[in-house]
XYZ file of C-alpha atoms in Angstrom:
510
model
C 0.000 0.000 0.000
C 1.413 3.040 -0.974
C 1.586 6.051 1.519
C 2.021 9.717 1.242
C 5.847 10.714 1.864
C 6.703 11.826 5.285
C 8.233 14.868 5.716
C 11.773 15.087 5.983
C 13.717 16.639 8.633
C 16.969 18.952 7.308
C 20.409 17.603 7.859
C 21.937 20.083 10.137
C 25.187 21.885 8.795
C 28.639 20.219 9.972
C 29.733 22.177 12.978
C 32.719 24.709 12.383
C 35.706 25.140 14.510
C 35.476 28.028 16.405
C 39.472 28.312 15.393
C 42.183 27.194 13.410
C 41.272 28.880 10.172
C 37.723 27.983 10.327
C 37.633 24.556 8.191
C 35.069 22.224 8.914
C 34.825 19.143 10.933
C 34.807 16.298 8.892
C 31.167 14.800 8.999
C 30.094 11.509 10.471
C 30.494 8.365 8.797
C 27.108 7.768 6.652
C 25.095 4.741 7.334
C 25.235 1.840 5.083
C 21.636 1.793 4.685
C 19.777 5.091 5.421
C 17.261 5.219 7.896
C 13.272 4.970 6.568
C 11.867 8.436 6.597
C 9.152 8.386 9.801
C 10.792 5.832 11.998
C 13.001 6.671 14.296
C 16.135 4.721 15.446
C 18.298 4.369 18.110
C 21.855 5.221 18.278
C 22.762 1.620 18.966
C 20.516 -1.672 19.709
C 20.997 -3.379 23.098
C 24.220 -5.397 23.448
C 22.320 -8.585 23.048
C 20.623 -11.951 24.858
C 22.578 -14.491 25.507
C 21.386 -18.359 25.266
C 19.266 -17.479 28.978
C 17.656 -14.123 28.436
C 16.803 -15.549 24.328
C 14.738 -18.724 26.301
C 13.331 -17.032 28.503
C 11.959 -14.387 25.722
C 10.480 -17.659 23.916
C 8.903 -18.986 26.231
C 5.754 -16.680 25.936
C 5.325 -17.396 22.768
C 6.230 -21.653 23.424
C 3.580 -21.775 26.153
C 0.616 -19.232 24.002
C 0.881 -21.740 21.182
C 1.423 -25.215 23.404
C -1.553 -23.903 25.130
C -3.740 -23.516 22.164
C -2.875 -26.886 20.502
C -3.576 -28.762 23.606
C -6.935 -26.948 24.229
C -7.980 -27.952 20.655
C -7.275 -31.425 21.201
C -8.944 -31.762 24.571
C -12.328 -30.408 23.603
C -14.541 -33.505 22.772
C -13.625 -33.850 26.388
C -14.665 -31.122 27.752
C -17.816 -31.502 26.038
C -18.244 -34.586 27.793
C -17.321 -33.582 31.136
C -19.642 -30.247 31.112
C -22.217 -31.156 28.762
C -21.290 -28.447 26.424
C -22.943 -28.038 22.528
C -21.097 -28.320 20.214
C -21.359 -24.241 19.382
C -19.818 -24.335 23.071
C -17.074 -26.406 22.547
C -16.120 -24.579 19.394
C -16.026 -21.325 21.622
C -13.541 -22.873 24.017
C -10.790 -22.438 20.973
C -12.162 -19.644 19.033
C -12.687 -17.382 22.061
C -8.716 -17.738 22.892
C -7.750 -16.652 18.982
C -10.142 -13.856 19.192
C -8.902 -12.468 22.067
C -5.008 -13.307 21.361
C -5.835 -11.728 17.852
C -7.616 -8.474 18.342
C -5.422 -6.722 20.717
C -1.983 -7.490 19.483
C -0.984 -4.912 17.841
C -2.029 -2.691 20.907
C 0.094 -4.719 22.929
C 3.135 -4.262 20.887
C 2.447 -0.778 20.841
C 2.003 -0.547 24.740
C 5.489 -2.521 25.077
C 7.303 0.123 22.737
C 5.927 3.367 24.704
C 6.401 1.256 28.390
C 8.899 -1.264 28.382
C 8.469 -4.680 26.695
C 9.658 -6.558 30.135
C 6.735 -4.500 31.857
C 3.764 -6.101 29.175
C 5.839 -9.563 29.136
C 5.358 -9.937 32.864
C 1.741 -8.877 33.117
C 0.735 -10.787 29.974
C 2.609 -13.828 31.690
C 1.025 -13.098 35.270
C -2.537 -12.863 33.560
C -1.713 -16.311 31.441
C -1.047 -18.160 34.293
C -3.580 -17.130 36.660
C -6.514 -17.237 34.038
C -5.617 -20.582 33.172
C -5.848 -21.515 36.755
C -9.282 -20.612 36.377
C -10.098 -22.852 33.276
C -8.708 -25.429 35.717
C -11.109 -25.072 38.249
C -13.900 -24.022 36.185
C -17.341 -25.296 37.479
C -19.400 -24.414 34.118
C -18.410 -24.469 30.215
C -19.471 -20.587 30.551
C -16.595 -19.924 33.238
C -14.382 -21.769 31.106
C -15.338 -20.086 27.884
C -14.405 -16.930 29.674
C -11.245 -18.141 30.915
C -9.929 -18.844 27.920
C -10.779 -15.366 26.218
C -9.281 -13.727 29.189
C -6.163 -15.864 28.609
C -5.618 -15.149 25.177
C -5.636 -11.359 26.174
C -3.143 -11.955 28.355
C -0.979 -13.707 25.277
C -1.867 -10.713 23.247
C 0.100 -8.732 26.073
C 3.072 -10.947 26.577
C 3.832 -12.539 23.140
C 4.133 -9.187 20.662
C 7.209 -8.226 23.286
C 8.845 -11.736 21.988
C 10.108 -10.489 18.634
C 10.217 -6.857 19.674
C 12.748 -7.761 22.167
C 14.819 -9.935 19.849
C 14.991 -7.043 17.104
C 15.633 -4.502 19.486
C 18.767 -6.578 21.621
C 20.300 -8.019 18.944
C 22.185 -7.737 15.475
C 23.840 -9.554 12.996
C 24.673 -13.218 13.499
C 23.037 -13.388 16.654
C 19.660 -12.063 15.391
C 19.764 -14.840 12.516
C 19.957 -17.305 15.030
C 17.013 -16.024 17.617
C 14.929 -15.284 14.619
C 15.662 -19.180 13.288
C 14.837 -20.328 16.825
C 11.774 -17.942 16.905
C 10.342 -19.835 14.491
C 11.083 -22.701 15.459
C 8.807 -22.278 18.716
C 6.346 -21.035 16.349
C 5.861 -24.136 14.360
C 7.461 -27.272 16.442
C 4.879 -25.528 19.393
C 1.802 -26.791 17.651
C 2.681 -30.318 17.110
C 4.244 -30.233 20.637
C 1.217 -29.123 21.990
C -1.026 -31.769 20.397
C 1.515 -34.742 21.275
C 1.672 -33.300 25.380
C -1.905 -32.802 25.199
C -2.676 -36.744 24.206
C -0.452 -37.472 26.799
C -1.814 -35.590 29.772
C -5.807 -36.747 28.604
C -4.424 -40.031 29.604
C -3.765 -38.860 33.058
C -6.827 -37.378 34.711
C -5.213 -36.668 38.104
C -7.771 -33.603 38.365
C -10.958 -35.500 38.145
C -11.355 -34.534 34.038
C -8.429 -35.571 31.769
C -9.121 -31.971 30.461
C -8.194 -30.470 33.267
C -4.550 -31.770 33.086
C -4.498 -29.526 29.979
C -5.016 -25.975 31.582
C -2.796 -27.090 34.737
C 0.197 -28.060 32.714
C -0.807 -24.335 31.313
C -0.096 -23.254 35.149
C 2.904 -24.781 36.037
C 4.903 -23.185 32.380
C 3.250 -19.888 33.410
C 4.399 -20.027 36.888
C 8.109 -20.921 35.826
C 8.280 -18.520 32.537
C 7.352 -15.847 35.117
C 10.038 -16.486 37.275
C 12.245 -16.440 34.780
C 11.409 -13.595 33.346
C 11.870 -11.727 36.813
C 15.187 -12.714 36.323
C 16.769 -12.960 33.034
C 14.269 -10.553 30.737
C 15.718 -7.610 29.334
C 14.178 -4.107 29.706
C 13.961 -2.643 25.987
C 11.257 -0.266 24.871
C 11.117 2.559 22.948
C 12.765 6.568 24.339
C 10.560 9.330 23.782
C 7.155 10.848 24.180
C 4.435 8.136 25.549
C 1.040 8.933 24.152
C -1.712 6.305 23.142
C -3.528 6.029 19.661
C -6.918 5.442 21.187
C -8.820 6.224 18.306
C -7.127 3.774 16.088
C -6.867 1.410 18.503
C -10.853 1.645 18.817
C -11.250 1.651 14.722
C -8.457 -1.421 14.851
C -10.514 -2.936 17.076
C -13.365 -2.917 15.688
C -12.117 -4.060 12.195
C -10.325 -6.703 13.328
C -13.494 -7.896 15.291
C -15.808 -7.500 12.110
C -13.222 -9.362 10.522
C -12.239 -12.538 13.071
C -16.103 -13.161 14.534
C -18.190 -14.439 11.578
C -14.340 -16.191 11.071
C -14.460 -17.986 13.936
C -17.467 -18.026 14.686
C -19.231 -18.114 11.700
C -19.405 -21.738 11.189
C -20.577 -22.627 14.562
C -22.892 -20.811 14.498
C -24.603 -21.483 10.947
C -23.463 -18.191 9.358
C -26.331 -15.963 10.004
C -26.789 -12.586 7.827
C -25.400 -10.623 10.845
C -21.924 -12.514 9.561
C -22.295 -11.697 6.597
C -22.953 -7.410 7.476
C -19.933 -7.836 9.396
C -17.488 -9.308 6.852
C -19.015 -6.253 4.629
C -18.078 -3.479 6.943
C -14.581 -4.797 7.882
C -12.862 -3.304 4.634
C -14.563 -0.008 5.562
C -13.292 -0.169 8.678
C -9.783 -0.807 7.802
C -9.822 1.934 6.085
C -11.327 4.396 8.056
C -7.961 3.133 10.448
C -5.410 3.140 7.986
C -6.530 6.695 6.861
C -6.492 8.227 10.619
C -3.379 6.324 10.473
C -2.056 8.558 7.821
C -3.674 11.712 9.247
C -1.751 11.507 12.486
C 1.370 10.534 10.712
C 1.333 13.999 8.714
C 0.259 15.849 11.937
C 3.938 14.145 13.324
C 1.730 12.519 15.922
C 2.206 9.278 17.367
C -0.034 6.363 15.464
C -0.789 3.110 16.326
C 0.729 1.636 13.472
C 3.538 3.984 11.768
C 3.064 3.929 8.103
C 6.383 4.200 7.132
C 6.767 0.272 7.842
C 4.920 -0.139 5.021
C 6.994 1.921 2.957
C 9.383 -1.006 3.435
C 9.660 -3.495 0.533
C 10.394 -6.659 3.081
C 7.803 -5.717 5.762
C 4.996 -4.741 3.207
C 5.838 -8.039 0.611
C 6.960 -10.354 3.852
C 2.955 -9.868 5.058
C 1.217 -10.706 2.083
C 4.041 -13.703 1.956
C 3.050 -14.727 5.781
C -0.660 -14.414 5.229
C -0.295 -16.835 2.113
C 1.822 -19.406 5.105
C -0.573 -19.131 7.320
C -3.409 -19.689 6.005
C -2.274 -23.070 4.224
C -1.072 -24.473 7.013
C -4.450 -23.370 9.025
C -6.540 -25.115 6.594
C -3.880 -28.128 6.685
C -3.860 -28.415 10.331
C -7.604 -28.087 10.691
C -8.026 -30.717 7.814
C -5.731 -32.758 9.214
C -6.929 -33.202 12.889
C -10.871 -33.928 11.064
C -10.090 -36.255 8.879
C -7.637 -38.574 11.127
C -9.561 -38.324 13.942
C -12.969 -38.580 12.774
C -12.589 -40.116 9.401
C -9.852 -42.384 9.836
C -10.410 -43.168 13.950
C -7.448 -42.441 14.756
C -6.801 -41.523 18.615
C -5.629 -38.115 19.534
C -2.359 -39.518 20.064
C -1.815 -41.368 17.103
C -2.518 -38.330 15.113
C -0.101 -36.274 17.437
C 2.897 -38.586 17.048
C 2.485 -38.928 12.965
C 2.891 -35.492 12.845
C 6.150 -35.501 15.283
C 8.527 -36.313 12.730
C 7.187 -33.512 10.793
C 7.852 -31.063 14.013
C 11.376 -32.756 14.806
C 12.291 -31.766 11.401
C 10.853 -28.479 11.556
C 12.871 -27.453 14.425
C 16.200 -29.030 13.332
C 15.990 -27.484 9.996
C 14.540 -24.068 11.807
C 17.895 -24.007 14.171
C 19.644 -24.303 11.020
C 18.569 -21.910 8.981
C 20.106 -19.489 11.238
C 23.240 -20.043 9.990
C 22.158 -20.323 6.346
C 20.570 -16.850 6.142
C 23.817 -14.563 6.828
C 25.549 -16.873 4.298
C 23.060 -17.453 1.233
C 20.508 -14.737 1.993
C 16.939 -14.593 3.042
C 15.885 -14.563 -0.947
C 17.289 -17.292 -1.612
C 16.281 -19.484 1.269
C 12.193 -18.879 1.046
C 12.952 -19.544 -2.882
C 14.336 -22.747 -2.089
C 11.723 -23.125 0.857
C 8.551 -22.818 -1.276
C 9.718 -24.718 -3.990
C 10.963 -27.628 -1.692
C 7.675 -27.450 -0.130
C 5.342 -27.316 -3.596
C 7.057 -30.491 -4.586
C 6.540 -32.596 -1.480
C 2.985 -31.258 -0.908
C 2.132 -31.964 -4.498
C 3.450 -35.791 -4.049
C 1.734 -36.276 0.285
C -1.540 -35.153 -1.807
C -0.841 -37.667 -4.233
C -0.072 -40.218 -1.839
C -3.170 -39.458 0.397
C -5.759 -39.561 -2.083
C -4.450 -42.844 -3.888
C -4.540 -44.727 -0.599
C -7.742 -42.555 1.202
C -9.244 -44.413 4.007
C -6.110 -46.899 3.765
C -4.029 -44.187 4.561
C -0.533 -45.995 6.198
C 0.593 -44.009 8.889
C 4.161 -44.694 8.407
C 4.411 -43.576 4.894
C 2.094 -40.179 5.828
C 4.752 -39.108 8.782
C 7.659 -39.906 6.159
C 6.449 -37.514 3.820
C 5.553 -34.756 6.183
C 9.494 -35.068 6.742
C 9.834 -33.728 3.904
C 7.496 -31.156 4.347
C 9.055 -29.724 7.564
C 11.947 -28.875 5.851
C 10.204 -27.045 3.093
C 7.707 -25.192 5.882
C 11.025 -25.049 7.994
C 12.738 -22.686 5.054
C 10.104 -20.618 4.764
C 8.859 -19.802 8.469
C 11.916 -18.991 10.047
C 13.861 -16.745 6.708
C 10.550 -14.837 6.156
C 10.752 -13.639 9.910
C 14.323 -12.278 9.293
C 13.481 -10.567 6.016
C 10.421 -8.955 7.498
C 12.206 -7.242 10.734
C 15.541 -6.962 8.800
C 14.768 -3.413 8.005
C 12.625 -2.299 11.319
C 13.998 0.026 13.731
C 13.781 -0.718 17.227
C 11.828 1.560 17.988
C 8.753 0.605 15.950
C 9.617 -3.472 16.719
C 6.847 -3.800 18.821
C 3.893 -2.627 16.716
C 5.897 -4.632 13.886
C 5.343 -7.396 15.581
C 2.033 -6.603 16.564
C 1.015 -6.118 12.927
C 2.682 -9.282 11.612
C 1.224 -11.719 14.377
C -2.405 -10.251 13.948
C -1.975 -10.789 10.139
C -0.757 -14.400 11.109
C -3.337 -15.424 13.334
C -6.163 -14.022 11.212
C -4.644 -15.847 7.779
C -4.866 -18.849 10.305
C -8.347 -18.447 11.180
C -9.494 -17.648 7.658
C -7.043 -20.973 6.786
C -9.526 -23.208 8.885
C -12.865 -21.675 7.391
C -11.998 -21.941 3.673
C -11.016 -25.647 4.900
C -14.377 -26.369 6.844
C -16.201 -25.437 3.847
C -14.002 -27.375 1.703
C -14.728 -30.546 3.649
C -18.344 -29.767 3.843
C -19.015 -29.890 0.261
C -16.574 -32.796 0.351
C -18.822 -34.777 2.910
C -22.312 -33.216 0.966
C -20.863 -35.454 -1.962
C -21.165 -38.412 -0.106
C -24.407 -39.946 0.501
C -22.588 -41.791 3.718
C -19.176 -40.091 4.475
C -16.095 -42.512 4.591
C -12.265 -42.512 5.131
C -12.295 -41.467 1.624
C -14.210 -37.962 1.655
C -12.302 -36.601 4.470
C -8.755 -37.769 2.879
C -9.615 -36.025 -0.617
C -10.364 -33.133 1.017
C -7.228 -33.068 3.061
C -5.414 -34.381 -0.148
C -6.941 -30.937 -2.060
C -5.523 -28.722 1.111
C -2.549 -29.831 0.311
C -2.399 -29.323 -3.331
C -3.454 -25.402 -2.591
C -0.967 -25.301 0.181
C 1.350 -26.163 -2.560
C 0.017 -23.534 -5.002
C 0.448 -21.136 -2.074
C 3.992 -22.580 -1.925
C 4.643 -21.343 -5.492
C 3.271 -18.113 -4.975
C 5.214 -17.701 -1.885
C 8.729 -18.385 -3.861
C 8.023 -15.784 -6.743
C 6.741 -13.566 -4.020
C 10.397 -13.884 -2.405
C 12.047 -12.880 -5.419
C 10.699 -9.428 -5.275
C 12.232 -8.989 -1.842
C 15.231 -6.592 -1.808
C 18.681 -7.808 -2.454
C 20.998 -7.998 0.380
């Protein structure tokens, strides 16, 4: 999106000696890269993290995503222990991305103008003790509520995860947090699913379910204490003031947009959806122009529109909403048609997709050392074409076999897939903040998370509806129907794969 030019301030004149004939001091060394006009930047970044303070900064966003997995697999439980509908079981996950989603890019903004370490430990203290409450909850409608206040508390703590890593480090060492960042990001889910089969076998609360939100406790309890200790204190210098306007027209748009998205279904996609979905656009706009307005002014916005004046941020977002919303659909797919049309256990579908996760973190870690040698172009190239190829031949694989599906040779090829997703995750993550100043890191991050989280949610609509015109087609639905819809997932994942590689040659050169 293209913005107006912000105004420019004058280079001041090199100072003159007061003496000695008058000539004039020699100017300072130019930057290698000049800064964007309408960001500001710090003289220097922090000195950096360290193995200690980089774990602890992960581990908001390692226990936000372990704690979502989990939850998903541990609702036809909680159905069963609270006699919840099936609307209300749906709520139980949707709630927590609605409320993780909406106010993210307010919480980046809050950690820029008050200190990132200041959100991290509230959003952490708020995780924790609201998901001691889903713990104890009596009723499905204390739960429900739990869980929205819970992802609130994410939206606090995990925008302040990538802020902090662009604003404390440089270099090398930002190539390898960003390669372990997203490494959390995507070994998390599978992790989550695997620990979350695991503790429904072990109802020590009185609900396997139960076990879920506890193990959701404990994390919180030690991430906080570590955080007390090790977290660093970055944030942004300058004048503190609150875009509370566009933080209510944000709001608003993001809510018009992510209800009838995740709710939608549920809920049998009454007109009010639909009115909704029509006045998000508007919406947007009205925020992105107010946006604009206080940018001119040389106010303080929520989201400064310069960072879309750069090529990697503005191309890296249209790049991560392509990800994300594959592998939402594929995720989505995949736990439906295992689970209910192959009968497989919660477990067995958590541990077929483990080899996919082990290989998504190895080849994540690595990556890290890839990027400062071949370049972040060249990686996501390689990345989405690596994962085209293997997606094209799993859908190929899946549908020939459908409800025969072997398990052995489905986790073999998702190898292959975790290297391709592994390529693409972590590199796009270190093209996108490559340019960002510290300064604006947090509302960065903000911005690309919401944009993640929504592709993700609009990922797992497009994919319900695929696999309910899959299942319509069926006069009794079988193995079959639900593995050729997950086998056509995959073949759009991999046309999104495509997309995402030519999309990576526009990126800059470095």
């Amino acid at each position: 999106m293209t913005t107006p030019s912000a105004p420019h301030d004058s280079p001041s004149s090199p100072a003159r000696e007061s003496g000695g004939g008058g000539r004039a001091a020699p100017p300072p060394p130019r930057l290698s890269t000049p800064p964007e006009p309408g960001l500001s930047t710090p003289p220097e970044p922090a000195p950096g993290l360290g193995t200690g303070r980089l774990l602890t900064t992960l581990s908001a966003l390692l226990l936000s995503v372990v704690s979502f997995a989990a939850a998903g697999i541990a609702v036809p439980d909680i159905g069963a222990s609270l006699g919840a509908t099936a609307a209300e079981q749906s709520l139980v996950v949707s709630v927590y991305a609605l409320g993780f989603a909406i106010p993210m890019v307010l919480g980046g903004r809050l950690g820029d103008l008050y200190g990132r370490r200041r959100l991290f430990l509230l959003g952490m203290a708020g995780f924790t003790l609201f998901s001691l409450v889903a713990t104890l909850a009596p009723s499905i409608t204390v739960l429900i509520a739990a869980r929205a206040l819970t992802g609130i508390s994410a939206a606090a703590m995990v925008p302040q995860v990538l802020a902090t890593i662009t604003a404390s480090t440089q270099g090398a060492e930002r190539a390898r947090a960003v390669a372990l960042f997203g490494a959390t990001a995507g070994g998390a889910t599978a992790v989550g699913q695997v620990l979350g089969g695991v503790l429904l076998s072990v109802p020590l609360l009185g609900a396997p379910w139960r076990m879920i939100f506890a193990m959701s406790v404990l994390m919180g309890a030690i991430a906080f204490a570590a955080a007390l200790r090790w977290l660093p204190d970055t944030g942004a210098p300058g004048h503190r003031s609150l875009d509370l306007t566009g933080t209510t027209l944000l709001g608003l748009a993001l809510l018009a947009l992510m209800i009838p998205i995740s709710l939608g279904g549920a809920l049998g996609r009454p007109v009010w959806c639909w009115v909704m979905l029509g006045a998000a656009p508007v919406l947007f706009a009205a925020f992105w122009q107010w946006q604009l307005r206080l940018h001119r002014g040389d106010r303080v916005p929520l989201v400064p529109p310069p960072l879309f004046r750069l090529g990697s941020y503005r191309i890296g977002l249209v790049m991560a909403l392509m990800l994300q919303s594959a592998f939402g659909g594929f995720t989505f797919l995949y736990a439906i048609s295992t689970q209910t049309g192959l009968g497989w256990s919660p477990m067995h579908a958590a541990l077929v997709l483990l080899p996919f996760s082990l290989c998504f973190l190895t080849v994540s870690i690595w990556s890290g050392k890839l990027a400062p040698r071949f370049g972040f172009r060249r990686l996501l190239t390689i990345g989405g074409l690596v994962q085209a190829a293997l997606l094209g031949a799993t859908a190929t694989s899946v549908f020939l076999q459908g409800a025969g599906l072997n398990s052995w040779t489905f986790a073999a090829l998702l190898v292959g897939v975790g290297v391709g997703q592994a390529l693409m995750f972590g590199p796009l993550v270190g093209a996108m903040i490559a340019d960002v100043p510290p300064a604006s890191a947090g509302a960065a991050s903000g911005v690309l998370q919401t944009t993640q989280q929504a592709a993700m949610g609009l990922g797992v609509a497009v994919a319900g509806g695929l696999l309910g015109a899959a299942l319509a087609g069926s006069t009794a639905p079988t193995g079959q129907a639900y593995t050729s819809a997950l086998a056509i997932c995959m073949l759009v994942q991999a046309a999104f794969a495509v997309a995402f590689a030519l999309c990576a040659l526009a990126l800059p050169r470095r």
